[in-house]
Amino acid sequence: MMPDGAPAIPPFSLRDLQWVITSPFLLKDRAEPELAHHPETALLLERLAMDPAPLLAHLAATPRLNLGRYFEQLVIFWLNNLPSVEVIGSNIRIYRDRRSVGELDLVFIQNGKAYHWELAVKFYLNIGSGQDEADFVGPMQKDNLARKLHRMYDHQLALPTRPETREKLEARGIGEITSHPWVKGCLFHPLGATQRLLPSRIADDSLSGDWLTIGELQGPRFKTVDRFLPLAKNRWITPEFHAGETAEGGPGDLADHLMQQFQSRPVPELVALSDGNKTERCFFVPEGWPELSRKTHNGQEAGN
């Protein structure tokens, strides 16, 4: 039994850990060292399959398990449990003149070499041609791929070159260090798009999905859907249903749910869909999105 006040631990955490480790990178820029296929990783996953208690205990000790933090903690748990890896620290805050200038997501040593990983999991919808990073926006349109990568490459990955960062790392016994992005996620394109163009920094084998309106749900592609599940944000990592989840219903039931949802909150919703053979995730958007969402968001800001 979980103690009072402890965060709810997702029962699908082991599956999510496997996804974090093995899913394709979003970027062509791949992190080093390559640990996903290390024998220690395979042994760890085998042990957790027999007894996931260490993973669940780690997550239970972590407050505020939103999507980003959940993703980070899965990576941190993984590296902490590889014998050849020594995790020096995570979320290491860097200060200059008592003011924070940023933080290092993860610093570790493997085979005598020091590494800095910047961690991110991102889900963006393409509202343009797809060639420009700015074409990919978050559901709330407060974030886009261009801004995320600009900050990651120009600020976060450059932090170890700052004198205050070098001083802090040297105090922990680290001299030379290499920085890499560890970015996973999925990019969603308009349903039926004949071409799925990608910005130059995005990997060709990165995960992709569709976004569509309620009306497009009535097309032939979705006729065999017999289960659906609206996904809370901390469920975005993997779309599969897990034991105990019941979410039966065809396209008509899903359309009814979405109409009610969009009446109160016209924001795209990520939904897992199954036809009994395969499960996929799609973003469903209200009619008129993204313009409608922009107007609603701007109106709320003006009224505050």
PDB file of C-alpha atoms in Angstrom:
ATOM      1  CA  MET A   1       0.000   0.000   0.000  1.00  0.00           C
ATOM      2  CA  MET A   2       1.298   3.457  -0.899  1.00  0.00           C
ATOM      3  CA  PRO A   3       1.778   5.905   1.997  1.00  0.00           C
ATOM      4  CA  ASP A   4      -0.666   8.801   2.296  1.00  0.00           C
ATOM      5  CA  GLY A   5       0.304  11.671   0.028  1.00  0.00           C
ATOM      6  CA  ALA A   6       2.592   9.566  -2.196  1.00  0.00           C
ATOM      7  CA  PRO A   7       2.194  10.097  -5.942  1.00  0.00           C
ATOM      8  CA  ALA A   8       0.281   7.467  -7.859  1.00  0.00           C
ATOM      9  CA  ILE A   9       2.728   5.177  -9.643  1.00  0.00           C
ATOM     10  CA  PRO A  10       1.685   4.189 -13.151  1.00  0.00           C
ATOM     11  CA  PRO A  11       1.248   0.393 -13.372  1.00  0.00           C
ATOM     12  CA  PHE A  12       2.754   0.547 -16.852  1.00  0.00           C
ATOM     13  CA  SER A  13       6.064   2.068 -15.712  1.00  0.00           C
ATOM     14  CA  LEU A  14       8.215  -0.876 -16.783  1.00  0.00           C
ATOM     15  CA  ARG A  15       6.756  -0.715 -20.281  1.00  0.00           C
ATOM     16  CA  ASP A  16       7.427   3.032 -20.337  1.00  0.00           C
ATOM     17  CA  LEU A  17      11.011   2.457 -19.208  1.00  0.00           C
ATOM     18  CA  GLN A  18      11.490   0.046 -22.104  1.00  0.00           C
ATOM     19  CA  TRP A  19      10.092   2.669 -24.484  1.00  0.00           C
ATOM     20  CA  VAL A  20      12.392   5.357 -23.090  1.00  0.00           C
ATOM     21  CA  ILE A  21      15.390   3.107 -23.662  1.00  0.00           C
ATOM     22  CA  THR A  22      14.542   1.527 -27.022  1.00  0.00           C
ATOM     23  CA  SER A  23      12.283   3.942 -28.939  1.00  0.00           C
ATOM     24  CA  PRO A  24      13.826   5.882 -31.861  1.00  0.00           C
ATOM     25  CA  PHE A  25      15.462   9.208 -31.175  1.00  0.00           C
ATOM     26  CA  LEU A  26      13.597  12.264 -32.398  1.00  0.00           C
ATOM     27  CA  LEU A  27      16.827  13.892 -33.611  1.00  0.00           C
ATOM     28  CA  LYS A  28      19.529  12.778 -36.010  1.00  0.00           C
ATOM     29  CA  ASP A  29      21.965  13.856 -33.316  1.00  0.00           C
ATOM     30  CA  ARG A  30      22.332  10.686 -31.229  1.00  0.00           C
ATOM     31  CA  ALA A  31      23.530  10.607 -27.646  1.00  0.00           C
ATOM     32  CA  GLU A  32      26.741   8.898 -26.613  1.00  0.00           C
ATOM     33  CA  PRO A  33      27.571   6.505 -25.087  1.00  0.00           C
ATOM     34  CA  GLU A  34      25.172   4.018 -26.701  1.00  0.00           C
ATOM     35  CA  LEU A  35      23.733   2.210 -23.684  1.00  0.00           C
ATOM     36  CA  ALA A  36      20.387   0.922 -24.966  1.00  0.00           C
ATOM     37  CA  HIS A  37      21.968  -2.268 -26.306  1.00  0.00           C
ATOM     38  CA  HIS A  38      24.503  -2.647 -23.502  1.00  0.00           C
ATOM     39  CA  PRO A  39      24.321  -6.124 -21.869  1.00  0.00           C
ATOM     40  CA  GLU A  40      23.759  -4.435 -18.502  1.00  0.00           C
ATOM     41  CA  THR A  41      20.561  -2.861 -19.838  1.00  0.00           C
ATOM     42  CA  ALA A  42      19.185  -6.219 -20.964  1.00  0.00           C
ATOM     43  CA  LEU A  43      19.944  -7.737 -17.537  1.00  0.00           C
ATOM     44  CA  LEU A  44      18.264  -4.822 -15.760  1.00  0.00           C
ATOM     45  CA  LEU A  45      15.069  -5.173 -17.796  1.00  0.00           C
ATOM     46  CA  GLU A  46      15.034  -8.933 -17.179  1.00  0.00           C
ATOM     47  CA  ARG A  47      15.297  -8.380 -13.414  1.00  0.00           C
ATOM     48  CA  LEU A  48      12.563  -5.742 -13.432  1.00  0.00           C
ATOM     49  CA  ALA A  49      10.254  -8.031 -15.419  1.00  0.00           C
ATOM     50  CA  MET A  50      10.462 -10.479 -12.516  1.00  0.00           C
ATOM     51  CA  ASP A  51      10.288  -7.796  -9.818  1.00  0.00           C
ATOM     52  CA  PRO A  52       9.527  -4.141 -10.716  1.00  0.00           C
ATOM     53  CA  ALA A  53       9.619  -3.056  -7.057  1.00  0.00           C
ATOM     54  CA  PRO A  54      12.911  -1.083  -7.352  1.00  0.00           C
ATOM     55  CA  LEU A  55      11.526   0.961 -10.250  1.00  0.00           C
ATOM     56  CA  LEU A  56       8.219   1.614  -8.489  1.00  0.00           C
ATOM     57  CA  ALA A  57      10.024   2.630  -5.287  1.00  0.00           C
ATOM     58  CA  HIS A  58      12.194   5.086  -7.222  1.00  0.00           C
ATOM     59  CA  LEU A  59       9.170   6.720  -8.829  1.00  0.00           C
ATOM     60  CA  ALA A  60       7.237   6.774  -5.551  1.00  0.00           C
ATOM     61  CA  ALA A  61      10.024   8.839  -4.019  1.00  0.00           C
ATOM     62  CA  THR A  62       9.732  11.462  -6.752  1.00  0.00           C
ATOM     63  CA  PRO A  63       7.165  14.234  -6.263  1.00  0.00           C
ATOM     64  CA  ARG A  64       5.255  15.930  -9.092  1.00  0.00           C
ATOM     65  CA  LEU A  65       5.446  13.203 -11.711  1.00  0.00           C
ATOM     66  CA  ASN A  66       4.364  15.276 -14.704  1.00  0.00           C
ATOM     67  CA  LEU A  67       5.330  13.976 -18.150  1.00  0.00           C
ATOM     68  CA  GLY A  68       8.736  15.646 -18.379  1.00  0.00           C
ATOM     69  CA  ARG A  69       9.762  14.713 -14.875  1.00  0.00           C
ATOM     70  CA  TYR A  70       8.455  11.173 -15.285  1.00  0.00           C
ATOM     71  CA  PHE A  71      10.565  10.785 -18.435  1.00  0.00           C
ATOM     72  CA  GLU A  72      13.650  12.176 -16.689  1.00  0.00           C
ATOM     73  CA  GLN A  73      13.236   9.879 -13.697  1.00  0.00           C
ATOM     74  CA  LEU A  74      12.955   6.814 -15.924  1.00  0.00           C
ATOM     75  CA  VAL A  75      16.264   7.709 -17.591  1.00  0.00           C
ATOM     76  CA  ILE A  76      17.916   8.443 -14.243  1.00  0.00           C
ATOM     77  CA  PHE A  77      16.720   5.140 -12.766  1.00  0.00           C
ATOM     78  CA  TRP A  78      18.056   3.268 -15.807  1.00  0.00           C
ATOM     79  CA  LEU A  79      21.542   4.760 -15.605  1.00  0.00           C
ATOM     80  CA  ASN A  80      21.675   4.491 -11.825  1.00  0.00           C
ATOM     81  CA  ASN A  81      21.203   0.733 -12.187  1.00  0.00           C
ATOM     82  CA  LEU A  82      23.927   0.067 -14.759  1.00  0.00           C
ATOM     83  CA  PRO A  83      27.094  -1.149 -12.960  1.00  0.00           C
ATOM     84  CA  SER A  84      29.421   0.478 -15.508  1.00  0.00           C
ATOM     85  CA  VAL A  85      27.789   3.897 -15.051  1.00  0.00           C
ATOM     86  CA  GLU A  86      28.375   6.331 -12.178  1.00  0.00           C
ATOM     87  CA  VAL A  87      25.723   9.043 -12.041  1.00  0.00           C
ATOM     88  CA  ILE A  88      27.363  12.198 -10.717  1.00  0.00           C
ATOM     89  CA  GLY A  89      24.194  14.224 -10.485  1.00  0.00           C
ATOM     90  CA  SER A  90      20.908  15.231 -12.080  1.00  0.00           C
ATOM     91  CA  ASN A  91      19.263  18.642 -12.409  1.00  0.00           C
ATOM     92  CA  ILE A  92      22.523  20.279 -11.354  1.00  0.00           C
ATOM     93  CA  ARG A  93      21.722  23.954 -11.059  1.00  0.00           C
ATOM     94  CA  ILE A  94      24.359  26.430 -12.233  1.00  0.00           C
ATOM     95  CA  TYR A  95      24.638  29.898 -10.678  1.00  0.00           C
ATOM     96  CA  ARG A  96      26.405  33.104 -11.594  1.00  0.00           C
ATOM     97  CA  ASP A  97      26.496  35.853  -9.004  1.00  0.00           C
ATOM     98  CA  ARG A  98      23.808  33.941  -7.043  1.00  0.00           C
ATOM     99  CA  ARG A  99      21.493  33.913 -10.058  1.00  0.00           C
ATOM    100  CA  SER A 100      20.551  30.671 -11.771  1.00  0.00           C
ATOM    101  CA  VAL A 101      21.718  30.445 -15.381  1.00  0.00           C
ATOM    102  CA  GLY A 102      20.354  26.931 -16.001  1.00  0.00           C
ATOM    103  CA  GLU A 103      20.840  23.330 -14.984  1.00  0.00           C
ATOM    104  CA  LEU A 104      22.458  20.160 -16.292  1.00  0.00           C
ATOM    105  CA  ASP A 105      19.844  17.431 -16.644  1.00  0.00           C
ATOM    106  CA  LEU A 106      22.176  14.471 -16.172  1.00  0.00           C
ATOM    107  CA  VAL A 107      25.931  14.055 -15.651  1.00  0.00           C
ATOM    108  CA  PHE A 108      27.562  10.625 -15.445  1.00  0.00           C
ATOM    109  CA  ILE A 109      30.778   8.709 -16.013  1.00  0.00           C
ATOM    110  CA  GLN A 110      31.071   5.549 -18.070  1.00  0.00           C
ATOM    111  CA  ASN A 111      34.365   3.801 -18.827  1.00  0.00           C
ATOM    112  CA  GLY A 112      36.304   6.729 -17.410  1.00  0.00           C
ATOM    113  CA  LYS A 113      34.631   9.357 -19.621  1.00  0.00           C
ATOM    114  CA  ALA A 114      32.251  12.063 -18.417  1.00  0.00           C
ATOM    115  CA  TYR A 115      29.006  12.778 -20.250  1.00  0.00           C
ATOM    116  CA  HIS A 116      26.265  15.387 -20.009  1.00  0.00           C
ATOM    117  CA  TRP A 117      22.817  14.487 -21.382  1.00  0.00           C
ATOM    118  CA  GLU A 118      19.979  16.948 -21.876  1.00  0.00           C
ATOM    119  CA  LEU A 119      16.716  15.020 -21.592  1.00  0.00           C
ATOM    120  CA  ALA A 120      13.425  15.806 -23.328  1.00  0.00           C
ATOM    121  CA  VAL A 121      10.284  14.031 -24.496  1.00  0.00           C
ATOM    122  CA  LYS A 122       8.202  16.040 -26.959  1.00  0.00           C
ATOM    123  CA  PHE A 123       4.930  15.627 -28.850  1.00  0.00           C
ATOM    124  CA  TYR A 124       4.251  18.190 -31.566  1.00  0.00           C
ATOM    125  CA  LEU A 125       1.589  18.672 -34.261  1.00  0.00           C
ATOM    126  CA  ASN A 126       2.572  19.805 -37.755  1.00  0.00           C
ATOM    127  CA  ILE A 127       0.518  22.838 -38.844  1.00  0.00           C
ATOM    128  CA  GLY A 128       2.640  23.768 -41.866  1.00  0.00           C
ATOM    129  CA  SER A 129       4.650  22.062 -44.582  1.00  0.00           C
ATOM    130  CA  GLY A 130       6.766  20.188 -42.048  1.00  0.00           C
ATOM    131  CA  GLN A 131      10.075  21.478 -43.400  1.00  0.00           C
ATOM    132  CA  ASP A 132      10.395  24.222 -40.792  1.00  0.00           C
ATOM    133  CA  GLU A 133      10.926  23.326 -37.144  1.00  0.00           C
ATOM    134  CA  ALA A 134       8.472  26.099 -36.207  1.00  0.00           C
ATOM    135  CA  ASP A 135       5.721  24.193 -38.094  1.00  0.00           C
ATOM    136  CA  PHE A 136       5.566  21.717 -35.198  1.00  0.00           C
ATOM    137  CA  VAL A 137       3.659  23.096 -32.210  1.00  0.00           C
ATOM    138  CA  GLY A 138       2.524  21.740 -28.876  1.00  0.00           C
ATOM    139  CA  PRO A 139      -1.221  21.188 -28.354  1.00  0.00           C
ATOM    140  CA  MET A 140      -1.497  24.470 -26.434  1.00  0.00           C
ATOM    141  CA  GLN A 141       0.751  26.254 -28.972  1.00  0.00           C
ATOM    142  CA  LYS A 142       2.873  27.700 -26.182  1.00  0.00           C
ATOM    143  CA  ASP A 143       5.860  25.717 -27.416  1.00  0.00           C
ATOM    144  CA  ASN A 144       7.256  24.651 -30.760  1.00  0.00           C
ATOM    145  CA  LEU A 145      10.097  22.508 -32.013  1.00  0.00           C
ATOM    146  CA  ALA A 146      12.180  25.446 -33.219  1.00  0.00           C
ATOM    147  CA  ARG A 147      12.168  27.172 -29.818  1.00  0.00           C
ATOM    148  CA  LYS A 148      12.878  23.902 -28.014  1.00  0.00           C
ATOM    149  CA  LEU A 149      15.888  23.005 -30.152  1.00  0.00           C
ATOM    150  CA  HIS A 150      17.202  26.581 -30.132  1.00  0.00           C
ATOM    151  CA  ARG A 151      17.258  26.604 -26.346  1.00  0.00           C
ATOM    152  CA  MET A 152      18.656  23.077 -26.115  1.00  0.00           C
ATOM    153  CA  TYR A 153      21.569  23.614 -28.495  1.00  0.00           C
ATOM    154  CA  ASP A 154      22.365  27.269 -27.829  1.00  0.00           C
ATOM    155  CA  HIS A 155      21.885  27.272 -24.064  1.00  0.00           C
ATOM    156  CA  GLN A 156      21.465  23.913 -22.318  1.00  0.00           C
ATOM    157  CA  LEU A 157      24.087  21.908 -24.211  1.00  0.00           C
ATOM    158  CA  ALA A 158      26.473  24.870 -24.026  1.00  0.00           C
ATOM    159  CA  LEU A 159      26.295  25.177 -20.233  1.00  0.00           C
ATOM    160  CA  PRO A 160      29.417  23.021 -19.609  1.00  0.00           C
ATOM    161  CA  THR A 161      31.529  25.597 -21.475  1.00  0.00           C
ATOM    162  CA  ARG A 162      30.694  28.313 -18.947  1.00  0.00           C
ATOM    163  CA  PRO A 163      33.371  28.993 -16.295  1.00  0.00           C
ATOM    164  CA  GLU A 164      30.897  28.649 -13.411  1.00  0.00           C
ATOM    165  CA  THR A 165      29.836  25.230 -14.734  1.00  0.00           C
ATOM    166  CA  ARG A 166      33.429  24.068 -15.171  1.00  0.00           C
ATOM    167  CA  GLU A 167      34.158  25.144 -11.606  1.00  0.00           C
ATOM    168  CA  LYS A 168      31.194  23.190 -10.270  1.00  0.00           C
ATOM    169  CA  LEU A 169      32.085  20.074 -12.262  1.00  0.00           C
ATOM    170  CA  GLU A 170      35.744  20.242 -11.261  1.00  0.00           C
ATOM    171  CA  ALA A 171      34.621  20.288  -7.628  1.00  0.00           C
ATOM    172  CA  ARG A 172      32.992  16.924  -8.377  1.00  0.00           C
ATOM    173  CA  GLY A 173      36.142  15.555  -9.974  1.00  0.00           C
ATOM    174  CA  ILE A 174      35.115  16.108 -13.607  1.00  0.00           C
ATOM    175  CA  GLY A 175      37.370  17.822 -16.131  1.00  0.00           C
ATOM    176  CA  GLU A 176      36.619  17.127 -19.767  1.00  0.00           C
ATOM    177  CA  ILE A 177      32.967  16.381 -20.527  1.00  0.00           C
ATOM    178  CA  THR A 178      30.920  15.874 -23.705  1.00  0.00           C
ATOM    179  CA  SER A 179      27.311  17.007 -24.084  1.00  0.00           C
ATOM    180  CA  HIS A 180      24.536  15.278 -26.028  1.00  0.00           C
ATOM    181  CA  PRO A 181      20.762  15.618 -26.463  1.00  0.00           C
ATOM    182  CA  TRP A 182      18.651  12.635 -25.382  1.00  0.00           C
ATOM    183  CA  VAL A 183      15.361  13.484 -27.093  1.00  0.00           C
ATOM    184  CA  LYS A 184      12.458  11.107 -27.658  1.00  0.00           C
ATOM    185  CA  GLY A 185       8.863  11.737 -28.706  1.00  0.00           C
ATOM    186  CA  CYS A 186       6.507  11.758 -31.678  1.00  0.00           C
ATOM    187  CA  LEU A 187       5.572  14.205 -34.439  1.00  0.00           C
ATOM    188  CA  PHE A 188       1.956  14.247 -35.655  1.00  0.00           C
ATOM    189  CA  HIS A 189       0.935  15.180 -39.198  1.00  0.00           C
ATOM    190  CA  PRO A 190      -2.484  16.058 -40.668  1.00  0.00           C
ATOM    191  CA  LEU A 191      -4.396  12.899 -41.532  1.00  0.00           C
ATOM    192  CA  GLY A 192      -4.084  12.077 -45.219  1.00  0.00           C
ATOM    193  CA  ALA A 193      -1.026  14.255 -45.833  1.00  0.00           C
ATOM    194  CA  THR A 194       0.538  12.931 -49.037  1.00  0.00           C
ATOM    195  CA  GLN A 195       4.012  14.041 -48.004  1.00  0.00           C
ATOM    196  CA  ARG A 196       5.444  13.990 -44.513  1.00  0.00           C
ATOM    197  CA  LEU A 197       8.329  16.405 -44.759  1.00  0.00           C
ATOM    198  CA  LEU A 198      10.672  16.759 -41.815  1.00  0.00           C
ATOM    199  CA  PRO A 199      13.089  19.466 -40.700  1.00  0.00           C
ATOM    200  CA  SER A 200      16.751  18.707 -41.333  1.00  0.00           C
ATOM    201  CA  ARG A 201      17.573  17.930 -37.694  1.00  0.00           C
ATOM    202  CA  ILE A 202      14.790  15.331 -37.312  1.00  0.00           C
ATOM    203  CA  ALA A 203      15.661  11.657 -37.738  1.00  0.00           C
ATOM    204  CA  ASP A 204      14.077   9.849 -40.683  1.00  0.00           C
ATOM    205  CA  ASP A 205      13.125   6.940 -38.395  1.00  0.00           C
ATOM    206  CA  SER A 206      11.588   9.112 -35.682  1.00  0.00           C
ATOM    207  CA  LEU A 207       8.090   8.231 -34.496  1.00  0.00           C
ATOM    208  CA  SER A 208       5.153   9.821 -36.283  1.00  0.00           C
ATOM    209  CA  GLY A 209       1.380   9.868 -35.954  1.00  0.00           C
ATOM    210  CA  ASP A 210      -1.742  11.615 -37.258  1.00  0.00           C
ATOM    211  CA  TRP A 211      -3.884  14.488 -36.093  1.00  0.00           C
ATOM    212  CA  LEU A 212      -7.469  14.901 -37.301  1.00  0.00           C
ATOM    213  CA  THR A 213     -10.863  16.414 -36.605  1.00  0.00           C
ATOM    214  CA  ILE A 214     -13.957  14.613 -35.320  1.00  0.00           C
ATOM    215  CA  GLY A 215     -15.444  14.576 -38.827  1.00  0.00           C
ATOM    216  CA  GLU A 216     -12.432  12.716 -40.207  1.00  0.00           C
ATOM    217  CA  LEU A 217     -13.002   9.987 -37.621  1.00  0.00           C
ATOM    218  CA  GLN A 218     -15.864   8.704 -39.782  1.00  0.00           C
ATOM    219  CA  GLY A 219     -13.488   7.652 -42.578  1.00  0.00           C
ATOM    220  CA  PRO A 220     -12.816   4.011 -43.513  1.00  0.00           C
ATOM    221  CA  ARG A 221      -9.543   3.861 -41.624  1.00  0.00           C
ATOM    222  CA  PHE A 222     -11.310   3.927 -38.263  1.00  0.00           C
ATOM    223  CA  LYS A 223     -14.276   1.629 -38.959  1.00  0.00           C
ATOM    224  CA  THR A 224     -12.714  -1.329 -37.141  1.00  0.00           C
ATOM    225  CA  VAL A 225     -11.818   0.607 -33.973  1.00  0.00           C
ATOM    226  CA  ASP A 226     -13.499  -1.042 -31.001  1.00  0.00           C
ATOM    227  CA  ARG A 227     -11.568   0.459 -28.075  1.00  0.00           C
ATOM    228  CA  PHE A 228     -10.355   3.930 -27.314  1.00  0.00           C
ATOM    229  CA  LEU A 229      -8.785   5.624 -24.347  1.00  0.00           C
ATOM    230  CA  PRO A 230      -8.223   9.388 -23.904  1.00  0.00           C
ATOM    231  CA  LEU A 231      -4.663   9.653 -22.591  1.00  0.00           C
ATOM    232  CA  ALA A 232      -3.732  11.779 -19.610  1.00  0.00           C
ATOM    233  CA  LYS A 233      -0.443  13.563 -20.303  1.00  0.00           C
ATOM    234  CA  ASN A 234       1.670  11.161 -18.267  1.00  0.00           C
ATOM    235  CA  ARG A 235       0.271   8.403 -20.530  1.00  0.00           C
ATOM    236  CA  TRP A 236       1.587   9.954 -23.734  1.00  0.00           C
ATOM    237  CA  ILE A 237       4.794   7.912 -23.769  1.00  0.00           C
ATOM    238  CA  THR A 238       3.265   4.579 -24.826  1.00  0.00           C
ATOM    239  CA  PRO A 239      -0.226   4.131 -26.259  1.00  0.00           C
ATOM    240  CA  GLU A 240      -0.846   0.489 -25.325  1.00  0.00           C
ATOM    241  CA  PHE A 241      -3.698  -0.437 -23.000  1.00  0.00           C
ATOM    242  CA  HIS A 242      -2.616  -2.116 -19.772  1.00  0.00           C
ATOM    243  CA  ALA A 243      -4.301  -4.742 -17.658  1.00  0.00           C
ATOM    244  CA  GLY A 244      -7.366  -3.424 -15.883  1.00  0.00           C
ATOM    245  CA  GLU A 245      -8.150  -0.656 -18.356  1.00  0.00           C
ATOM    246  CA  THR A 246     -11.543  -0.928 -20.002  1.00  0.00           C
ATOM    247  CA  ALA A 247     -12.316   1.539 -22.746  1.00  0.00           C
ATOM    248  CA  GLU A 248     -14.663  -0.116 -25.187  1.00  0.00           C
ATOM    249  CA  GLY A 249     -16.372   1.897 -27.876  1.00  0.00           C
ATOM    250  CA  GLY A 250     -16.313   2.544 -31.579  1.00  0.00           C
ATOM    251  CA  PRO A 251     -15.881   5.736 -33.610  1.00  0.00           C
ATOM    252  CA  GLY A 252     -19.358   7.015 -32.712  1.00  0.00           C
ATOM    253  CA  ASP A 253     -18.672   6.746 -28.987  1.00  0.00           C
ATOM    254  CA  LEU A 254     -15.343   8.480 -29.409  1.00  0.00           C
ATOM    255  CA  ALA A 255     -16.953  11.263 -31.452  1.00  0.00           C
ATOM    256  CA  ASP A 256     -19.514  11.838 -28.666  1.00  0.00           C
ATOM    257  CA  HIS A 257     -16.738  12.000 -26.079  1.00  0.00           C
ATOM    258  CA  LEU A 258     -14.694  14.460 -28.131  1.00  0.00           C
ATOM    259  CA  MET A 259     -17.667  16.742 -28.829  1.00  0.00           C
ATOM    260  CA  GLN A 260     -18.361  17.034 -25.093  1.00  0.00           C
ATOM    261  CA  GLN A 261     -14.672  17.579 -24.374  1.00  0.00           C
ATOM    262  CA  PHE A 262     -14.195  20.306 -26.976  1.00  0.00           C
ATOM    263  CA  GLN A 263     -17.306  22.201 -25.870  1.00  0.00           C
ATOM    264  CA  SER A 264     -15.680  22.897 -22.522  1.00  0.00           C
ATOM    265  CA  ARG A 265     -12.028  22.951 -23.588  1.00  0.00           C
ATOM    266  CA  PRO A 266     -11.144  23.290 -27.296  1.00  0.00           C
ATOM    267  CA  VAL A 267      -7.659  21.777 -26.932  1.00  0.00           C
ATOM    268  CA  PRO A 268      -6.300  18.774 -28.915  1.00  0.00           C
ATOM    269  CA  GLU A 269      -6.620  15.452 -27.090  1.00  0.00           C
ATOM    270  CA  LEU A 270      -4.352  12.444 -27.531  1.00  0.00           C
ATOM    271  CA  VAL A 271      -6.294   9.183 -27.756  1.00  0.00           C
ATOM    272  CA  ALA A 272      -5.197   5.547 -27.932  1.00  0.00           C
ATOM    273  CA  LEU A 273      -7.172   3.555 -30.512  1.00  0.00           C
ATOM    274  CA  SER A 274      -7.304  -0.219 -30.933  1.00  0.00           C
ATOM    275  CA  ASP A 275      -8.965  -2.543 -33.443  1.00  0.00           C
ATOM    276  CA  GLY A 276      -8.026  -5.692 -31.543  1.00  0.00           C
ATOM    277  CA  ASN A 277      -4.839  -6.204 -33.547  1.00  0.00           C
ATOM    278  CA  LYS A 278      -2.882  -3.000 -33.168  1.00  0.00           C
ATOM    279  CA  THR A 279      -2.935   0.111 -31.033  1.00  0.00           C
ATOM    280  CA  GLU A 280      -2.049   3.603 -32.219  1.00  0.00           C
ATOM    281  CA  ARG A 281      -2.311   7.104 -30.846  1.00  0.00           C
ATOM    282  CA  CYS A 282      -3.859  10.048 -32.667  1.00  0.00           C
ATOM    283  CA  PHE A 283      -4.382  13.654 -31.723  1.00  0.00           C
ATOM    284  CA  PHE A 284      -7.958  14.804 -32.228  1.00  0.00           C
ATOM    285  CA  VAL A 285      -8.463  18.531 -32.669  1.00  0.00           C
ATOM    286  CA  PRO A 286     -11.588  20.738 -32.620  1.00  0.00           C
ATOM    287  CA  GLU A 287     -12.853  22.152 -35.911  1.00  0.00           C
ATOM    288  CA  GLY A 288     -10.979  25.329 -36.755  1.00  0.00           C
ATOM    289  CA  TRP A 289      -7.844  24.365 -34.831  1.00  0.00           C
ATOM    290  CA  PRO A 290      -5.217  25.814 -34.608  1.00  0.00           C
ATOM    291  CA  GLU A 291      -6.785  29.260 -35.214  1.00  0.00           C
ATOM    292  CA  LEU A 292      -9.584  28.589 -32.706  1.00  0.00           C
ATOM    293  CA  SER A 293      -7.084  27.573 -30.060  1.00  0.00           C
ATOM    294  CA  ARG A 294      -5.041  30.730 -30.614  1.00  0.00           C
ATOM    295  CA  LYS A 295      -8.108  32.948 -30.217  1.00  0.00           C
ATOM    296  CA  THR A 296      -9.209  31.125 -27.065  1.00  0.00           C
ATOM    297  CA  HIS A 297      -5.735  31.299 -25.550  1.00  0.00           C
ATOM    298  CA  ASN A 298      -5.301  34.981 -26.404  1.00  0.00           C
ATOM    299  CA  GLY A 299      -8.729  35.764 -24.987  1.00  0.00           C
ATOM    300  CA  GLN A 300      -7.918  34.038 -21.719  1.00  0.00           C
ATOM    301  CA  GLU A 301      -4.658  35.962 -21.463  1.00  0.00           C
ATOM    302  CA  ALA A 302      -6.435  39.249 -22.168  1.00  0.00           C
ATOM    303  CA  GLY A 303      -8.967  38.522 -19.457  1.00  0.00           C
ATOM    304  CA  ASN A 304      -6.383  37.740 -16.779  1.00  0.00           C
TER     305      ASN A 304
END
